mmCIF file of C-alpha atoms in Angstrom:
data_model
loop_
_atom_site.group_PDB
_atom_site.id
_atom_site.type_symbol
_atom_site.label_atom_id
_atom_site.label_comp_id
_atom_site.label_asym_id
_atom_site.label_seq_id
_atom_site.Cartn_x
_atom_site.Cartn_y
_atom_site.Cartn_z
ATOM 1 C CA MET A 1 0.000 0.000 0.000
ATOM 2 C CA THR A 2 1.490 3.315 -1.102
ATOM 3 C CA LEU A 3 0.546 6.956 -1.506
ATOM 4 C CA GLN A 4 -0.044 6.279 -5.196
ATOM 5 C CA THR A 5 -2.605 3.588 -4.341
ATOM 6 C CA ILE A 6 -4.609 6.150 -2.372
ATOM 7 C CA ALA A 7 -4.174 8.746 -5.117
ATOM 8 C CA ASP A 8 -5.577 6.363 -7.726
ATOM 9 C CA GLN A 9 -8.512 5.509 -5.500
ATOM 10 C CA VAL A 10 -9.464 9.163 -4.892
ATOM 11 C CA GLY A 11 -8.436 10.495 -8.300
ATOM 12 C CA VAL A 12 -5.856 13.014 -7.111
ATOM 13 C CA SER A 13 -2.092 13.334 -7.350
ATOM 14 C CA ARG A 14 0.360 11.510 -5.106
ATOM 15 C CA MET A 15 1.522 14.895 -3.725
ATOM 16 C CA THR A 16 -2.047 15.774 -2.742
ATOM 17 C CA VAL A 17 -2.273 12.559 -0.727
ATOM 18 C CA SER A 18 1.082 13.309 0.882
ATOM 19 C CA ASN A 19 -0.170 16.767 1.864
ATOM 20 C CA ALA A 20 -3.218 15.233 3.511
ATOM 21 C CA PHE A 21 -0.900 13.552 6.018
ATOM 22 C CA SER A 22 1.980 16.002 6.398
ATOM 23 C CA ARG A 23 0.623 19.441 5.345
ATOM 24 C CA PRO A 24 -3.134 19.370 5.969
ATOM 25 C CA ASN A 25 -3.425 23.167 5.713
ATOM 26 C CA GLN A 26 -2.697 22.829 1.977
ATOM 27 C CA LEU A 27 -6.021 21.031 1.360
ATOM 28 C CA SER A 28 -9.669 21.817 1.897
ATOM 29 C CA PRO A 29 -11.199 19.952 4.869
ATOM 30 C CA THR A 30 -13.563 18.117 2.548
ATOM 31 C CA LEU A 31 -10.805 16.800 0.251
ATOM 32 C CA ARG A 32 -8.620 15.790 3.195
ATOM 33 C CA GLU A 33 -11.484 13.855 4.763
ATOM 34 C CA ARG A 34 -12.053 11.999 1.454
ATOM 35 C CA ILE A 35 -8.354 11.058 1.270
ATOM 36 C CA LEU A 36 -8.173 9.915 4.899
ATOM 37 C CA ALA A 37 -11.380 7.904 4.516
ATOM 38 C CA ALA A 38 -9.958 6.144 1.453
ATOM 39 C CA ALA A 39 -6.711 5.450 3.313
ATOM 40 C CA GLN A 40 -8.624 3.919 6.206
ATOM 41 C CA GLU A 41 -10.720 1.805 3.878
ATOM 42 C CA LEU A 42 -7.607 0.472 2.148
ATOM 43 C CA GLY A 43 -5.717 -0.092 5.403
ATOM 44 C CA TYR A 44 -3.055 2.564 4.835
ATOM 45 C CA VAL A 45 -1.661 3.970 8.116
ATOM 46 C CA GLY A 46 0.305 6.877 6.671
ATOM 47 C CA PRO A 47 3.816 7.652 5.413
ATOM 48 C CA ASP A 48 6.674 5.742 7.019
ATOM 49 C CA PRO A 49 7.953 7.895 9.915
ATOM 50 C CA SER A 50 11.592 7.029 9.192
ATOM 51 C CA ALA A 51 11.282 7.995 5.545
ATOM 52 C CA ARG A 52 9.463 11.192 6.446
ATOM 53 C CA ALA A 53 12.159 12.128 8.973
ATOM 54 C CA LEU A 54 14.861 11.462 6.392
ATOM 55 C CA ALA A 55 13.115 13.648 3.831
ATOM 56 C CA LYS A 56 12.441 16.516 6.253
ATOM 57 C CA GLY A 57 15.756 16.282 8.108
ATOM 58 C CA THR A 58 13.932 16.302 11.445
ATOM 59 C CA THR A 59 12.528 13.620 13.732
ATOM 60 C CA GLY A 60 9.785 15.522 15.525
ATOM 61 C CA ALA A 61 11.189 14.298 18.862
ATOM 62 C CA VAL A 62 13.320 15.856 21.593
ATOM 63 C CA GLY A 63 15.252 14.010 24.258
ATOM 64 C CA PHE A 64 15.101 14.352 28.040
ATOM 65 C CA LEU A 65 18.368 13.138 29.549
ATOM 66 C CA LEU A 66 18.539 11.915 33.149
ATOM 67 C CA THR A 67 21.545 10.697 35.100
ATOM 68 C CA GLU A 68 19.281 8.287 36.973
ATOM 69 C CA SER A 69 17.583 5.208 35.543
ATOM 70 C CA LEU A 70 14.496 5.987 33.471
ATOM 71 C CA GLY A 71 12.264 4.624 36.224
ATOM 72 C CA PHE A 72 13.283 7.623 38.343
ATOM 73 C CA ALA A 73 11.197 9.870 36.066
ATOM 74 C CA PHE A 74 8.062 7.922 37.045
ATOM 75 C CA THR A 75 8.720 7.255 40.736
ATOM 76 C CA ASP A 76 10.069 10.662 41.817
ATOM 77 C CA GLN A 77 7.142 13.070 42.020
ATOM 78 C CA VAL A 78 9.292 16.167 41.536
ATOM 79 C CA SER A 79 10.641 14.756 38.260
ATOM 80 C CA THR A 80 7.115 13.727 37.270
ATOM 81 C CA GLN A 81 5.902 17.295 37.801
ATOM 82 C CA LEU A 82 8.776 18.629 35.713
ATOM 83 C CA LEU A 83 8.111 16.200 32.864
ATOM 84 C CA GLY A 84 4.409 16.985 32.909
ATOM 85 C CA ALA A 85 5.050 20.713 32.588
ATOM 86 C CA ILE A 86 7.534 20.166 29.742
ATOM 87 C CA ALA A 87 5.163 17.872 27.850
ATOM 88 C CA GLU A 88 2.295 20.330 28.207
ATOM 89 C CA GLU A 89 4.423 23.236 26.980
ATOM 90 C CA LEU A 90 5.725 21.255 23.993
ATOM 91 C CA LYS A 91 2.258 20.032 22.988
ATOM 92 C CA PRO A 92 1.458 22.955 20.631
ATOM 93 C CA THR A 93 4.791 22.476 18.836
ATOM 94 C CA GLY A 94 3.971 18.883 17.870
ATOM 95 C CA LEU A 95 7.255 17.681 19.377
ATOM 96 C CA ALA A 96 7.331 14.318 21.144
ATOM 97 C CA LEU A 97 9.394 13.686 24.271
ATOM 98 C CA THR A 98 11.889 10.808 24.420
ATOM 99 C CA LEU A 99 13.388 9.753 27.769
ATOM 100 C CA LEU A 100 17.109 8.996 27.706
ATOM 101 C CA SER A 101 19.322 7.552 30.404
ATOM 102 C CA ALA A 102 22.832 8.961 30.693
ATOM 103 C CA LEU A 103 23.910 5.430 31.568
ATOM 104 C CA GLY A 104 24.612 3.365 28.459
ATOM 105 C CA THR A 105 24.207 -0.417 28.300
ATOM 106 C CA GLY A 106 26.945 -2.262 26.483
ATOM 107 C CA ASP A 107 27.220 -0.874 22.964
ATOM 108 C CA ILE A 108 23.968 1.084 23.317
ATOM 109 C CA VAL A 109 24.519 4.751 24.168
ATOM 110 C CA PRO A 110 21.166 6.592 23.906
ATOM 111 C CA ALA A 111 22.749 10.059 23.831
ATOM 112 C CA ARG A 112 24.823 8.981 20.830
ATOM 113 C CA ASP A 113 22.398 6.691 19.016
ATOM 114 C CA VAL A 114 18.815 7.971 19.431
ATOM 115 C CA ALA A 115 17.497 10.221 16.660
ATOM 116 C CA MET A 116 16.191 13.556 18.005
ATOM 117 C CA ASP A 117 16.069 17.212 17.076
ATOM 118 C CA GLY A 118 17.162 18.618 20.438
ATOM 119 C CA VAL A 119 17.547 17.644 24.067
ATOM 120 C CA LEU A 120 16.850 18.768 27.614
ATOM 121 C CA VAL A 121 19.656 17.789 30.006
ATOM 122 C CA TYR A 122 18.308 17.440 33.547
ATOM 123 C CA SER A 123 20.485 17.349 36.654
ATOM 124 C CA CYS A 124 23.182 15.217 35.041
ATOM 125 C CA ASP A 125 26.758 14.753 36.134
ATOM 126 C CA PRO A 126 28.607 17.216 33.857
ATOM 127 C CA GLN A 127 31.347 14.602 33.481
ATOM 128 C CA ALA A 128 28.910 11.975 32.179
ATOM 129 C CA PRO A 129 29.952 10.724 28.721
ATOM 130 C CA ALA A 130 26.355 11.215 27.550
ATOM 131 C CA VAL A 131 26.634 14.996 27.898
ATOM 132 C CA GLY A 132 29.834 14.907 25.846
ATOM 133 C CA TRP A 133 28.133 12.892 23.104
ATOM 134 C CA LEU A 134 25.273 15.376 22.876
ATOM 135 C CA ARG A 135 27.642 18.299 22.558
ATOM 136 C CA ARG A 136 29.624 16.536 19.842
ATOM 137 C CA ARG A 137 26.389 15.943 17.937
ATOM 138 C CA ARG A 138 25.786 19.734 18.070
ATOM 139 C CA LEU A 139 22.155 19.232 18.986
ATOM 140 C CA PRO A 140 20.200 22.214 20.303
ATOM 141 C CA MET A 141 20.261 21.798 24.079
ATOM 142 C CA VAL A 142 18.779 23.305 27.207
ATOM 143 C CA PHE A 143 20.301 22.640 30.625
ATOM 144 C CA ILE A 144 18.039 22.176 33.661
ATOM 145 C CA ASP A 145 19.694 22.220 37.102
ATOM 146 C CA GLN A 146 23.112 22.235 35.442
ATOM 147 C CA ASP A 147 26.104 24.583 35.518
ATOM 148 C CA PRO A 148 25.275 27.423 33.108
ATOM 149 C CA VAL A 149 27.322 27.548 29.899
ATOM 150 C CA ASP A 150 27.420 30.714 27.784
ATOM 151 C CA GLU A 151 26.181 29.236 24.515
ATOM 152 C CA ILE A 152 23.560 26.850 25.973
ATOM 153 C CA PRO A 153 20.208 28.041 27.393
ATOM 154 C CA SER A 154 19.777 27.051 31.022
ATOM 155 C CA VAL A 155 17.091 27.005 33.682
ATOM 156 C CA ASN A 156 17.974 26.873 37.371
ATOM 157 C CA VAL A 157 16.432 27.864 40.674
ATOM 158 C CA ALA A 158 18.003 29.973 43.408
ATOM 159 C CA ASP A 159 19.369 26.898 45.198
ATOM 160 C CA ARG A 160 22.011 28.760 47.201
ATOM 161 C CA ALA A 161 19.641 31.461 48.458
ATOM 162 C CA GLY A 162 17.014 28.887 49.392
ATOM 163 C CA ALA A 163 19.530 26.717 51.234
ATOM 164 C CA ARG A 164 20.953 29.731 53.063
ATOM 165 C CA ALA A 165 17.459 30.731 54.193
ATOM 166 C CA SER A 166 16.737 27.235 55.521
ATOM 167 C CA ALA A 167 19.969 27.115 57.515
ATOM 168 C CA GLN A 168 19.388 30.613 58.865
ATOM 169 C CA HIS A 169 15.914 29.561 60.011
ATOM 170 C CA LEU A 170 17.464 26.848 62.192
ATOM 171 C CA ILE A 171 20.113 29.217 63.531
ATOM 172 C CA ASP A 172 17.449 31.767 64.419
ATOM 173 C CA LEU A 173 15.571 29.048 66.330
ATOM 174 C CA GLY A 174 18.705 28.517 68.431
ATOM 175 C CA HIS A 175 20.211 25.384 66.846
ATOM 176 C CA ARG A 176 23.979 25.070 67.058
ATOM 177 C CA ARG A 177 24.502 21.388 66.137
ATOM 178 C CA ILE A 178 23.182 21.141 62.591
ATOM 179 C CA GLY A 179 23.751 18.114 60.376
ATOM 180 C CA PHE A 180 23.505 17.722 56.604
ATOM 181 C CA ALA A 181 21.892 14.806 54.744
ATOM 182 C CA MET A 182 22.986 14.629 51.098
ATOM 183 C CA SER A 183 23.130 12.245 48.152
ATOM 184 C CA GLY A 184 25.272 11.923 45.053
ATOM 185 C CA LEU A 185 26.887 9.585 42.555
ATOM 186 C CA ARG A 186 30.522 10.465 43.137
ATOM 187 C CA GLY A 187 32.633 10.828 46.248
ATOM 188 C CA PRO A 188 32.576 9.274 49.727
ATOM 189 C CA LEU A 189 29.406 7.824 51.236
ATOM 190 C CA GLY A 190 28.448 7.463 54.888
ATOM 191 C CA LEU A 191 29.477 9.827 57.687
ATOM 192 C CA ILE A 192 31.769 12.706 56.775
ATOM 193 C CA GLY A 193 33.360 14.715 59.564
ATOM 194 C CA ASN A 194 34.952 17.710 57.899
ATOM 195 C CA ILE A 195 32.772 18.722 55.005
ATOM 196 C CA GLU A 196 34.912 21.652 53.882
ATOM 197 C CA VAL A 197 37.973 19.468 53.318
ATOM 198 C CA VAL A 198 36.176 17.042 50.988
ATOM 199 C CA ALA A 199 33.528 19.360 49.533
ATOM 200 C CA ASP A 200 34.996 19.153 46.024
ATOM 201 C CA GLN A 201 34.595 15.374 46.084
ATOM 202 C CA LEU A 202 30.988 15.566 47.266
ATOM 203 C CA VAL A 203 29.389 17.725 44.639
ATOM 204 C CA SER A 204 28.316 15.829 41.529
ATOM 205 C CA GLY A 205 26.054 18.535 40.197
ATOM 206 C CA TYR A 206 25.062 22.165 40.228
ATOM 207 C CA ALA A 207 22.237 21.869 42.765
ATOM 208 C CA SER A 208 24.402 19.910 45.237
ATOM 209 C CA ARG A 209 27.164 22.488 45.118
ATOM 210 C CA GLU A 210 24.833 25.474 45.409
ATOM 211 C CA ARG A 211 22.802 24.060 48.301
ATOM 212 C CA LEU A 212 25.903 23.022 50.190
ATOM 213 C CA ALA A 213 27.372 26.497 49.664
ATOM 214 C CA GLY A 214 24.200 28.168 50.924
ATOM 215 C CA TRP A 215 24.110 26.054 54.074
ATOM 216 C CA MET A 216 27.774 26.709 54.807
ATOM 217 C CA GLU A 217 27.438 30.469 54.266
ATOM 218 C CA ALA A 218 24.802 30.614 57.003
ATOM 219 C CA LEU A 219 26.714 28.357 59.401
ATOM 220 C CA ASN A 220 30.006 30.176 58.864
ATOM 221 C CA GLY A 221 28.272 33.521 59.332
ATOM 222 C CA ALA A 222 27.001 32.321 62.705
ATOM 223 C CA GLY A 223 30.434 31.026 63.719
ATOM 224 C CA LEU A 224 29.251 27.414 63.955
ATOM 225 C CA GLU A 225 31.670 24.509 63.717
ATOM 226 C CA SER A 226 31.855 22.229 60.700
ATOM 227 C CA PRO A 227 28.690 20.119 60.587
ATOM 228 C CA LEU A 228 28.432 16.351 60.676
ATOM 229 C CA VAL A 229 27.333 15.123 57.238
ATOM 230 C CA VAL A 230 25.842 11.865 56.040
ATOM 231 C CA ARG A 231 25.862 11.085 52.357
ATOM 232 C CA GLN A 232 24.051 8.298 50.515
ATOM 233 C CA LEU A 233 23.932 7.109 46.923
ATOM 234 C CA ASP A 234 20.419 8.428 46.185
ATOM 235 C CA ASP A 235 17.184 9.338 47.939
ATOM 236 C CA ALA A 236 15.631 5.850 47.821
ATOM 237 C CA VAL A 237 13.945 4.949 51.122
ATOM 238 C CA GLU A 238 16.171 1.917 51.701
ATOM 239 C CA HIS A 239 19.264 4.142 51.523
ATOM 240 C CA THR A 240 17.880 7.201 53.305
ATOM 241 C CA SER A 241 16.745 5.609 56.552
ATOM 242 C CA GLY A 242 19.989 3.678 57.017
ATOM 243 C CA ALA A 243 22.131 6.721 56.316
ATOM 244 C CA ALA A 244 20.043 8.866 58.661
ATOM 245 C CA ARG A 245 20.616 6.423 61.529
ATOM 246 C CA LEU A 246 24.361 6.993 61.156
ATOM 247 C CA LEU A 247 23.715 10.669 61.803
ATOM 248 C CA LEU A 248 21.173 10.300 64.598
ATOM 249 C CA ASP A 249 22.121 7.182 66.566
ATOM 250 C CA ARG A 250 25.036 8.774 68.430
ATOM 251 C CA ASP A 251 25.616 10.744 71.616
ATOM 252 C CA ASP A 252 26.579 13.948 69.781
ATOM 253 C CA ARG A 253 23.734 13.811 67.282
ATOM 254 C CA PRO A 254 22.633 17.093 65.713
ATOM 255 C CA THR A 255 19.517 18.831 66.974
ATOM 256 C CA ALA A 256 18.546 19.709 63.390
ATOM 257 C CA VAL A 257 19.172 18.255 59.931
ATOM 258 C CA LEU A 258 19.220 20.069 56.598
ATOM 259 C CA CYS A 259 18.322 17.694 53.752
ATOM 260 C CA PHE A 260 19.198 17.977 50.069
ATOM 261 C CA SER A 261 15.642 16.993 49.103
ATOM 262 C CA ASP A 262 12.258 16.379 50.677
ATOM 263 C CA ALA A 263 12.581 12.683 49.826
ATOM 264 C CA ILE A 264 15.687 12.523 52.022
ATOM 265 C CA ALA A 265 13.913 14.522 54.732
ATOM 266 C CA PHE A 266 11.088 11.962 54.814
ATOM 267 C CA GLY A 267 13.682 9.236 55.391
ATOM 268 C CA VAL A 268 15.367 11.220 58.166
ATOM 269 C CA ILE A 269 12.026 11.660 59.951
ATOM 270 C CA ARG A 270 11.275 7.949 59.640
ATOM 271 C CA ALA A 271 14.677 7.090 61.076
ATOM 272 C CA ALA A 272 14.131 9.551 63.932
ATOM 273 C CA ASN A 273 10.792 7.926 64.736
ATOM 274 C CA ASP A 274 12.429 4.478 64.743
ATOM 275 C CA LEU A 275 14.995 5.765 67.254
ATOM 276 C CA GLY A 276 12.302 7.228 69.513
ATOM 277 C CA LEU A 277 13.114 10.834 68.605
ATOM 278 C CA ARG A 278 10.245 13.269 68.250
ATOM 279 C CA VAL A 279 10.121 15.731 65.360
ATOM 280 C CA PRO A 280 10.331 18.650 66.005
ATOM 281 C CA GLU A 281 10.624 18.408 69.810
ATOM 282 C CA ASP A 282 13.905 16.425 69.752
ATOM 283 C CA LEU A 283 14.973 16.986 66.140
ATOM 284 C CA SER A 284 14.174 19.630 63.532
ATOM 285 C CA VAL A 285 14.222 18.623 59.868
ATOM 286 C CA ILE A 286 14.152 20.788 56.718
ATOM 287 C CA GLY A 287 13.842 19.521 53.147
ATOM 288 C CA PHE A 288 14.132 21.107 49.729
ATOM 289 C CA ASP A 289 11.691 21.097 46.750
ATOM 290 C CA ASP A 290 8.245 21.308 48.398
ATOM 291 C CA HIS A 291 7.382 17.796 47.290
ATOM 292 C CA PRO A 292 3.640 17.192 46.689
ATOM 293 C CA LEU A 293 3.526 15.232 49.977
ATOM 294 C CA ALA A 294 5.446 17.791 52.055
ATOM 295 C CA GLY A 295 2.339 19.532 53.354
ATOM 296 C CA THR A 296 0.454 16.322 54.187
ATOM 297 C CA PHE A 297 3.370 14.416 55.746
ATOM 298 C CA ARG A 298 3.275 14.164 59.545
ATOM 299 C CA PRO A 299 4.691 16.383 60.803
ATOM 300 C CA ALA A 300 4.156 18.704 57.839
ATOM 301 C CA LEU A 301 7.606 19.372 56.425
ATOM 302 C CA THR A 302 9.394 22.697 56.576
ATOM 303 C CA THR A 303 11.080 22.992 53.196
ATOM 304 C CA VAL A 304 12.361 25.255 50.437
ATOM 305 C CA ARG A 305 9.811 25.597 47.663
ATOM 306 C CA GLN A 306 10.849 25.663 44.034
ATOM 307 C CA ASP A 307 8.270 26.081 41.278
ATOM 308 C CA VAL A 308 8.922 22.859 39.373
ATOM 309 C CA ARG A 309 6.200 23.494 36.817
ATOM 310 C CA ALA A 310 7.552 26.965 36.019
ATOM 311 C CA LYS A 311 10.983 25.399 35.593
ATOM 312 C CA GLY A 312 9.601 22.864 33.124
ATOM 313 C CA ARG A 313 7.722 25.495 31.159
ATOM 314 C CA ALA A 314 10.774 27.758 30.934
ATOM 315 C CA ALA A 315 12.967 24.872 29.747
ATOM 316 C CA ALA A 316 10.467 23.801 27.074
ATOM 317 C CA GLU A 317 10.095 27.394 25.846
ATOM 318 C CA ALA A 318 13.869 27.752 25.559
ATOM 319 C CA LEU A 319 14.190 24.490 23.611
ATOM 320 C CA ALA A 320 11.326 25.386 21.266
ATOM 321 C CA ALA A 321 13.052 28.710 20.546
ATOM 322 C CA ALA A 322 16.374 26.953 19.919
ATOM 323 C CA LEU A 323 14.602 24.673 17.421
ATOM 324 C CA GLY A 324 12.960 27.598 15.646
ATOM 325 C CA ARG A 325 9.483 26.676 16.936
ATOM 326 C CA GLY A 326 9.146 29.560 19.355
ATOM 327 C CA PRO A 327 10.083 33.235 19.727
ATOM 328 C CA ALA A 328 13.781 33.798 19.028
ATOM 329 C CA GLY A 329 16.000 35.921 21.241
ATOM 330 C CA PRO A 330 19.307 35.922 23.119
ATOM 331 C CA VAL A 331 20.420 32.710 24.834
ATOM 332 C CA PRO A 332 18.390 32.708 28.075
ATOM 333 C CA HIS A 333 19.817 31.865 31.479
ATOM 334 C CA VAL A 334 16.781 31.693 33.731
ATOM 335 C CA VAL A 335 17.070 31.585 37.542
ATOM 336 C CA LEU A 336 13.717 31.081 39.258
ATOM 337 C CA PRO A 337 13.200 32.138 42.882
ATOM 338 C CA THR A 338 12.921 29.823 45.879
ATOM 339 C CA GLU A 339 10.935 30.325 49.069
ATOM 340 C CA LEU A 340 11.308 28.966 52.596
ATOM 341 C CA VAL A 341 8.032 27.381 53.697
ATOM 342 C CA VAL A 342 7.905 26.957 57.489
ATOM 343 C CA ARG A 343 5.647 24.135 58.658
ATOM 344 C CA ASP A 344 5.656 21.762 61.638
ATOM 345 C CA SER A 345 8.988 19.914 61.382
ATOM 346 C CA THR A 346 11.116 22.717 62.893
ATOM 347 C CA ALA A 347 11.208 24.134 66.422
ATOM 348 C CA PRO A 348 13.796 25.406 68.927
ATOM 349 C CA PRO A 349 16.302 22.746 70.100
ATOM 350 C CA PRO A 350 15.413 20.750 73.232
ATOM 351 C CA ASP A 351 17.638 22.882 75.502
ATOM 352 C CA LYS A 352 15.827 26.058 74.407
ATOM 353 C CA ALA A 353 12.286 24.717 74.123
#
């Protein structure tokens, strides 16, 4: 079954049939309906997508690159919110979204091998080979939660300011022993005594570095000693609770914990409950993100809010512009604000309550 078969059936040219599928605005609605009805009757599903992409020089798809496994995009609600906002913003452009893992499998390297017109790079290790492959392919790119680069549009949030505000909140409540709960792919895991000595090894991404810097600016400004830090591979529950116990099950435990994400904060609170510690009476906990469950968790979580949907919309707009499907302009470097949201998981330390 070919375009010519449909053309013969309807009594029009092959090009007219092609336009019915790929350039419908070139035909009257009545003629297009006749062509599509004939195609359906004859069992024709349309031009081959691969051949069409080859002819047009475009695929109609953009990539979304994650450092984590692809399942992370469906199990982490913050990532799900981001993806939803991007998909909604791209909908009018007709572009499809293709999920890519930065982790290749054997000879398969998605960043090198998958056909796409452009790509959104989300919170990836800048040293990941996948990022290098994308740059060598010279694909239009937008960075999300990445180190800004002059020639590449980027969208970030005010991670450092938000982190500084969260640490200052604890200091203002009277806390002097403040711990950090972090995650990351590179560097030491477990308890870390002197964070400033190994900080360069701990940061595997823009957000990690900025949040750590914001926390330390507040602590240093208050003259507090180097905090005790626990670091885990990721924010999965099975890792978070175990890591949190290393921080809390000790005589010199902190009276408050600053967490890289709300998901980690949930694990810290669970570990505190298992150890018989009350939140916030015995331990204050602050997250980051304002996860959809942060306000309904018990106790409701004090956190730093970022507008994930606005971040997704801004990234999709920048990519559409880079692909010539949106308003053109200078390369944007967007930094969205953050906001400290004080709820029930923070209070003065036990000796000041």
